[in-house]
Every structure is written in C-alpha cells, then in structure tokens.
Amino acid sequence: MNRYHFGIPDEEFIRGKVPITKEEIRTITLSKLRIDTNSVIVDIGAGTGSISVECALLAREGKVYAIEVAEEGIDLINANKKKFSVENLEVIQAKAPLGLEMIQSADRIIIGGSKGNLPQIMEWADKHLSEDGIIAANFIVLENLMTFTELLKNMNYDWQLINVTVARSRSIGGSTMMEGLNPIYIVSARRASRKS
Amino acid sequence: MNRYHFGIPDEEFIRGKVPITKEEIRTITLSKLRIDTNSVIVDIGAGTGSISVECALLAREGKVYAIEVAEEGIDLINANKKKFSVENLEVIQAKAPLGLEMIQSADRIIIGGSKGNLPQIMEWADKHLSEDGIIAANFIVLENLMTFTELLKNMNYDWQLINVTVARSRSIGGSTMMEGLNPIYIVSARRASRKS
Amino acid sequence: MNRYHFGIPDEEFIRGKVPITKEEIRTITLSKLRIDTNSVIVDIGAGTGSISVECALLAREGKVYAIEVAEEGIDLINANKKKFSVENLEVIQAKAPLGLEMIQSADRIIIGGSKGNLPQIMEWADKHLSEDGIIAANFIVLENLMTFTELLKNMNYDWQLINVTVARSRSIGGSTMMEGLNPIYIVSARRASRKS
Amino acid sequence: MNRYHFGIPDEEFIRGKVPITKEEIRTITLSKLRIDTNSVIVDIGAGTGSISVECALLAREGKVYAIEVAEEGIDLINANKKKFSVENLEVIQAKAPLGLEMIQSADRIIIGGSKGNLPQIMEWADKHLSEDGIIAANFIVLENLMTFTELLKNMNYDWQLINVTVARSRSIGGSTMMEGLNPIYIVSARRASRKS
C-alpha cells in the first residue's frame, strides 16, 4: 500500500462524474503556489478536492479550505479527505465569495472555478490575501481567462500566464502513439511590490 | 524571506551557465515519482541539483543522492544544497553507473542525463530499484528517448511517456504574448507486476 | 531553379528585419481561406508580403491587394512581388481601413496586423465581404484575439479559432532535438447563414 | 456551390470510417512538398485520398498516383476523385512498394502509411525520386518516425522534422474552449547535395 505524500495519480482520487484537473496541471498549479508547510490555503471551486488534498499534504502544519457549491462535489471532497487522511482540510459548501466570511486571511488562493463571480472573488482575495501571498487560477475558457487578467491588471498584481499542452502515450501492440489533452491556462499572481 | 517547501522558481536556484530543467518540467517529474516522505532517491545527471533539492525537501525523512560528473555541476549542487539547507542530500561526483556502488537500494531513480550510458544505468537501476520503485527520466533528444523506451520494453516495465509543451506569457505595454518553450519528453516507469 | 507554385520556404522570401509569418502558420491560414483561382483577396497588415505572394500564386486568375503602412514593409512586398513574378498583386501603402476605398468587394480578407484598428477594419470587412466570403486573422497578442472574437460574436459570424504549436527539429551530431516556436492563434470566419 | 482549389475542409471529403489526416496537418504536408504545377506525385498509403486530391488540384498539369491497399480506401479515393473532378489522379490498389513498377520517376513522394514496409518504400523512393525531388511523411507512431529518420540518416538526405500540435475552439453558450488534437510528426526530406 502506498502512503502518498506528493504526486497522486488522477485515478487514485474518488471522482464520480465530476471532471478532475489532470495530474500535470494540478502539479504545476501547486508548484506556482510556492506552498510552505504552514500555509493557509483557500481552494475556490474545489471540484473533487484533488488540489485541496495535495495542498493539505504539502501544507501539513497549515490549513486548507475547500469551497464548492455542488452537492456532488462536497461528497467527493469529503470522501477524498477521508481516503487520504488529511485532517487539516475543511470543506465549505458555498458559492464563493459567499462562505468565505470565517476566513480571516489566506496565504494562497486557488481559483479552479468561479461560477461567473471572478470580480467578487478577486475583491475578496485582494482584501484577505496575506502580504507575499499568491493566487493561482486554472482556465479552460478563454473569456474567463481574459476577465481574470484584466482584473489583475486593474488591481496592480504581478502575474504570469502559462499555457500547458500535454500529450500522453498510448501503447498499441508495441507501438507508441501520443494522444493530446486539452491545453490549459494557468495564471499565478502576486501583489505588485509597492514603490516607496 | 521565503522558506521554500515545494515549488521553487527557476531563478532561485544558483545555476551558473548550466542549463536548468524548467520549473514546469521539474514539478511534473517530481509528481510522476510519487515521492514519499522517507523515499531513497537517486538523481542521475543532477546538473544544477534543482530536482535533487526539491526531492530532498519532499522526502524530508528520506535520502537523496545527486550523481553528476561535471565539476561545475558538483559546485552548483553543493551551493544549492547549502542555499536550501537540505541535509539529506549527498553529492557524488561520478559518471553513472560508476559511483553508485555504495547505494544498496533506491525507491526512486531520476535520469536527467546519461552521457550515453542508458543501458548500463538501467542495468544498475533494475538491480537496485526497490519493489514498487519508480524511475522517471527527462529527454530532449529523440534518439535517447527511443533508446530508453526500447530498454523498458525489453526489461518488462509498465511505463508512460508524456510530451509537455509550455508557453509563457510576456507582457509588453499591456499586451500579452505567449512564448513557446522547447517540448520535453518525460517517461515514468514501474516494474511490471508479475503474474503468479 | 525552382518555380514555386505553393509552399514557399520562409528563407526564400526577402525579409529584411521584418518578422515573417512562419511557413506552417502561413499555410494553415491559406488553407482556412479556401482560396479559389479567381478570388479577390485583401491582405491587411501584409508585412513582408509572404502571405500576399502565396495568395497571388493560388488565386492566379484573381487579384490580391496587400495593405501595409510601414515603408520598409512596402519595399519588401514589392521586392517579393518581383521575385515571385506575381502580376496580380497590388501593393497599397496605408493604415487600414484607410486605403481600402478603391476595393469594391473582397472574397477573402486576411488580417495579419491591425494597428489597433480591428473594429474599423471589421466594419469595412462586413460591408465589403462578398456573400460566402471568408475572413482569416492571425494573432499572437491575446487581447487582440479576444477583441476580434468579441467583434465576430456581435456581428453574427460563424467562426473557428485554432491554436497552433510547432516544434522544429535541430540535429546536433546525429542527435535530434525539438525546438519550440511561439504558439499562434488563427481565426477564420464566415458570415452566419441567415434563417429565412 | 464551392469550386475548391486549395484548402478543402475535412468534412467535404467522403470518408466512411477511415481516419482522415486533419486539415492543418494535410496543408502543412502539402506546403513542405513545394508542389509545382507539373509535379509528378506519389501518395503512398493514401487512405481516403484527401492529400492526393489536394495534390492533384495543385499540380494541375502534373500527375498524382494514389497507392492504397485497403478495398475501403480505394472506394473512398475513387469517390473523392469524382467529387472533386480531378482527372490527373490515378488510383492503384497495392501494398507499396508493390504496385509502383509503372512509375518511372517521381518529383514528390508522400508517405502517409507504410504497413511496415518503410525500408522497402525508401529503397524504391531513393531510386525513383527525381533530382531536387522531395519526400514528406506523416507519423503518429514514434517507433515508425524513428525508423524513418534512421533510414534518412543512412541514405544521406537533408531532412527536417516538425511536431505540430493543434487545438480547436469549441463554443458553448458564448464561451470559447480549446480542444486538443493529437500531435503529429511531419518529416520532409531532400537528397543531400553532393560535394564534388
């Protein structure tokens, strides 16, 4: 039996029919977050909880809040929380920024889904992100990506966008073929340093 | 000051003129390794030691051996070991599989460079990889990639190849352009389960 | 000596220091235009004229207008017009939509550069595009891409966006490495069919 | 009704259940062939005949031979030949290099499929390719790609490999998502110039 610490394969997560962030995208998102062992992390639109669980394993002395509005998602997050024995993961059923009132401050904020609330979520994030805090967001919809980068420009953040395209091999009778996955956009942002 | 635990930006590593594995590739490689807190990890062709350092931070109760033949690389690995305060990282100057004699068993093996010794390295790996152990290798040269997959086929491993293409944004006067990086091949392998 | 008809290598074009649309992108753009032998084609932001020249070779009984504002570009287009002996190519120095007055109707419109005039160019295009006409545009700037797709949505066009990422091999001592080019966005659009 | 000259959409070809080379790959392959109006072209493993048909439209004073072994393919090629009214396309049912005896010389050779006969096909190609002739081949199987490049190395050809990754937009309720296609390898080769 494998005690996972980092790098959990997609198929190890309990997922139902909820789409899961693919491993390669999840791990790059985690990397961009520069997670510390005691980070307080808010995962908005947590879906199956796959990112929340890996965050909780990395920030083992910290705390992770998984925010998700869908009933099915909440059940999956709780199931994965149990499967991977992460005590420092708190599950909140709400449509962000609702449900975030109890969180005083966040070191890292992940936006996996926004349900059309990107401006309101960023307003909350801007108020509650700790100094040197980091926001990371994944996008598959171009219009949402651009809404987010426009918000970042107006709110004075240093940010980077990467586009990640992964192809995975499939072996058929000793022949190796590459199958393309959908390209994903990952934005990571940090409050721009104030000039004094 | 930032105490890094996971997700170190490329520019934080001391690198000299040695090419460094880009962050996105490094982090996916780490993910494919499924590192446990007590893993014993051998990093062959460690270069600047960027992967070795992140391994040592993840396998905090384990041990990492960084194998590198070039003098300049050895200096950089030692400098990065010091910078990131990783005590569980041992640096060995050798052209693998030379220099591996002292290592009884490895849970994870990384091949970042092979200096033409892929068959010999895999012979060593196959003898010393622990049960449920994992090998991960990065390739930019197609011929080396195919040499490696042919070795894996002949040695009865389950393996997966992924091709990762990353583009990073560059902002010019408020306009966002995407700049392509070179695509990288990442192979991860596990000994095929024996049928009894 | 090679008489080119279709598929001109980048290095065959006279280019000076003006960036040229890479062959693979040029050829896909031409394909999306569904060029007929007698098409009337307007190439806005023609740059070096590489796309205009290939259009003129394909639409051999048609006509191509190359619109470019920069002096250096005009010289290059004229030089390439001469080099590839395309009589049916007319060069117009102007910042579109200025300079388009003499063109009554266009079967195909290419937007390679817009100098911030995308709305005005599309206003002209919408008035002068023939029935079943096609517009194709290349983008490297995300903000411009999104401006264009928003215009298309509001003007009732059927459109498709593709993102093309090309890596080219480089051979070093018998080893084959892949070098990534910048990803490019290509949009092709056709007036949406009217429901009667 | 559209009279196609260049740039035929995938859905315009009659295809049955035979996989078709995607438009973007087809058009880049055509570009790499540097087709002249009078080129003699051999398309080996012609599949649905989509590349053969576009070749025949471009080389309108030349001749195209479509070689295909499968009965279903032969029917589709003939159907597409008829649909696009290309008289200069000859269909040969054979498993190459069988069936190529009647072809004295080829200016361009396309390898879309080889049924394991790459060495024999290249032996034929090397004997029958005209001076300044060009070979282009598409691969999805890595092992076949490497077999081909090794043959080219041993036969003294100048060649280039490109890897093309395309993502196409899908619009859902005004939102634009990108869907990844499988990456394809395209090799183009020309006999290396002899040093005298």
mmCIF file of C-alpha atoms in Angstrom, chain D residues 35-109:
data_model
loop_
_atom_site.group_PDB
_atom_site.id
_atom_site.type_symbol
_atom_site.label_atom_id
_atom_site.label_comp_id
_atom_site.label_asym_id
_atom_site.label_seq_id
_atom_site.Cartn_x
_atom_site.Cartn_y
_atom_site.Cartn_z
ATOM 1 C CA ILE D 35 4.474 21.320 -55.216
ATOM 2 C CA ASP D 36 4.873 22.716 -58.710
ATOM 3 C CA THR D 37 2.047 22.829 -61.280
ATOM 4 C CA ASN D 38 3.597 19.982 -63.258
ATOM 5 C CA SER D 39 4.860 17.782 -60.416
ATOM 6 C CA VAL D 40 4.559 14.003 -60.591
ATOM 7 C CA ILE D 41 3.477 12.934 -57.107
ATOM 8 C CA VAL D 42 3.179 9.506 -55.475
ATOM 9 C CA ASP D 43 0.984 9.272 -52.366
ATOM 10 C CA ILE D 44 1.731 6.018 -50.528
ATOM 11 C CA GLY D 45 -0.921 4.894 -48.061
ATOM 12 C CA ALA D 46 -3.410 7.348 -49.487
ATOM 13 C CA GLY D 47 -6.236 6.445 -47.089
ATOM 14 C CA THR D 48 -9.288 8.483 -48.086
ATOM 15 C CA GLY D 49 -7.340 10.269 -50.805
ATOM 16 C CA SER D 50 -7.647 13.674 -49.138
ATOM 17 C CA ILE D 51 -3.969 14.504 -49.684
ATOM 18 C CA SER D 52 -3.995 13.003 -53.191
ATOM 19 C CA VAL D 53 -6.947 15.172 -54.183
ATOM 20 C CA GLU D 54 -5.372 18.387 -52.926
ATOM 21 C CA CYS D 55 -2.112 17.412 -54.654
ATOM 22 C CA ALA D 56 -3.985 16.883 -57.914
ATOM 23 C CA LEU D 57 -5.636 20.296 -57.609
ATOM 24 C CA LEU D 58 -2.266 21.981 -57.015
ATOM 25 C CA ALA D 59 -0.277 20.006 -59.617
ATOM 26 C CA ARG D 60 -2.954 20.627 -62.231
ATOM 27 C CA GLU D 61 -0.596 19.965 -65.146
ATOM 28 C CA GLY D 62 1.142 17.128 -63.334
ATOM 29 C CA LYS D 63 0.062 13.683 -62.224
ATOM 30 C CA VAL D 64 -0.768 12.079 -58.883
ATOM 31 C CA TYR D 65 -0.635 8.367 -58.085
ATOM 32 C CA ALA D 66 -2.612 7.296 -55.011
ATOM 33 C CA ILE D 67 -1.382 3.964 -53.650
ATOM 34 C CA GLU D 68 -3.604 2.197 -51.142
ATOM 35 C CA VAL D 69 -4.003 -1.452 -50.206
ATOM 36 C CA ALA D 70 -7.389 -1.438 -48.455
ATOM 37 C CA GLU D 71 -10.521 -2.018 -50.519
ATOM 38 C CA GLU D 72 -12.459 0.560 -48.472
ATOM 39 C CA GLY D 73 -9.753 3.153 -49.078
ATOM 40 C CA ILE D 74 -9.770 2.523 -52.838
ATOM 41 C CA ASP D 75 -13.508 3.138 -52.945
ATOM 42 C CA LEU D 76 -13.184 6.377 -50.985
ATOM 43 C CA ILE D 77 -10.313 7.666 -53.123
ATOM 44 C CA ASN D 78 -12.341 6.996 -56.256
ATOM 45 C CA ALA D 79 -15.370 8.699 -54.742
ATOM 46 C CA ASN D 80 -13.329 11.758 -53.779
ATOM 47 C CA LYS D 81 -11.618 11.819 -57.166
ATOM 48 C CA LYS D 82 -15.056 12.036 -58.729
ATOM 49 C CA LYS D 83 -16.404 14.577 -56.219
ATOM 50 C CA PHE D 84 -13.532 16.989 -56.779
ATOM 51 C CA SER D 85 -13.255 16.281 -60.526
ATOM 52 C CA VAL D 86 -9.531 15.588 -60.555
ATOM 53 C CA GLU D 87 -8.654 13.803 -63.799
ATOM 54 C CA ASN D 88 -4.904 13.741 -63.135
ATOM 55 C CA LEU D 89 -5.257 11.319 -60.214
ATOM 56 C CA GLU D 90 -4.607 7.617 -60.786
ATOM 57 C CA VAL D 91 -5.616 5.127 -58.133
ATOM 58 C CA ILE D 92 -3.537 1.960 -57.626
ATOM 59 C CA GLN D 93 -4.561 -0.804 -55.225
ATOM 60 C CA ALA D 94 -1.351 -2.297 -53.862
ATOM 61 C CA LYS D 95 0.803 -2.593 -50.788
ATOM 62 C CA ALA D 96 3.794 -0.406 -51.635
ATOM 63 C CA PRO D 97 6.451 -0.827 -52.873
ATOM 64 C CA LEU D 98 4.371 -3.341 -54.854
ATOM 65 C CA GLY D 99 2.310 -1.567 -57.494
ATOM 66 C CA LEU D 100 4.889 1.126 -58.106
ATOM 67 C CA GLU D 101 6.529 -0.627 -61.078
ATOM 68 C CA MET D 102 4.791 1.517 -63.701
ATOM 69 C CA ILE D 103 6.039 4.771 -62.169
ATOM 70 C CA GLN D 104 9.336 5.718 -63.809
ATOM 71 C CA SER D 105 10.112 8.780 -61.768
ATOM 72 C CA ALA D 106 8.517 10.863 -59.016
ATOM 73 C CA ASP D 107 9.077 14.520 -58.166
ATOM 74 C CA ARG D 108 7.310 14.269 -54.836
ATOM 75 C CA ILE D 109 6.647 11.256 -52.627
#
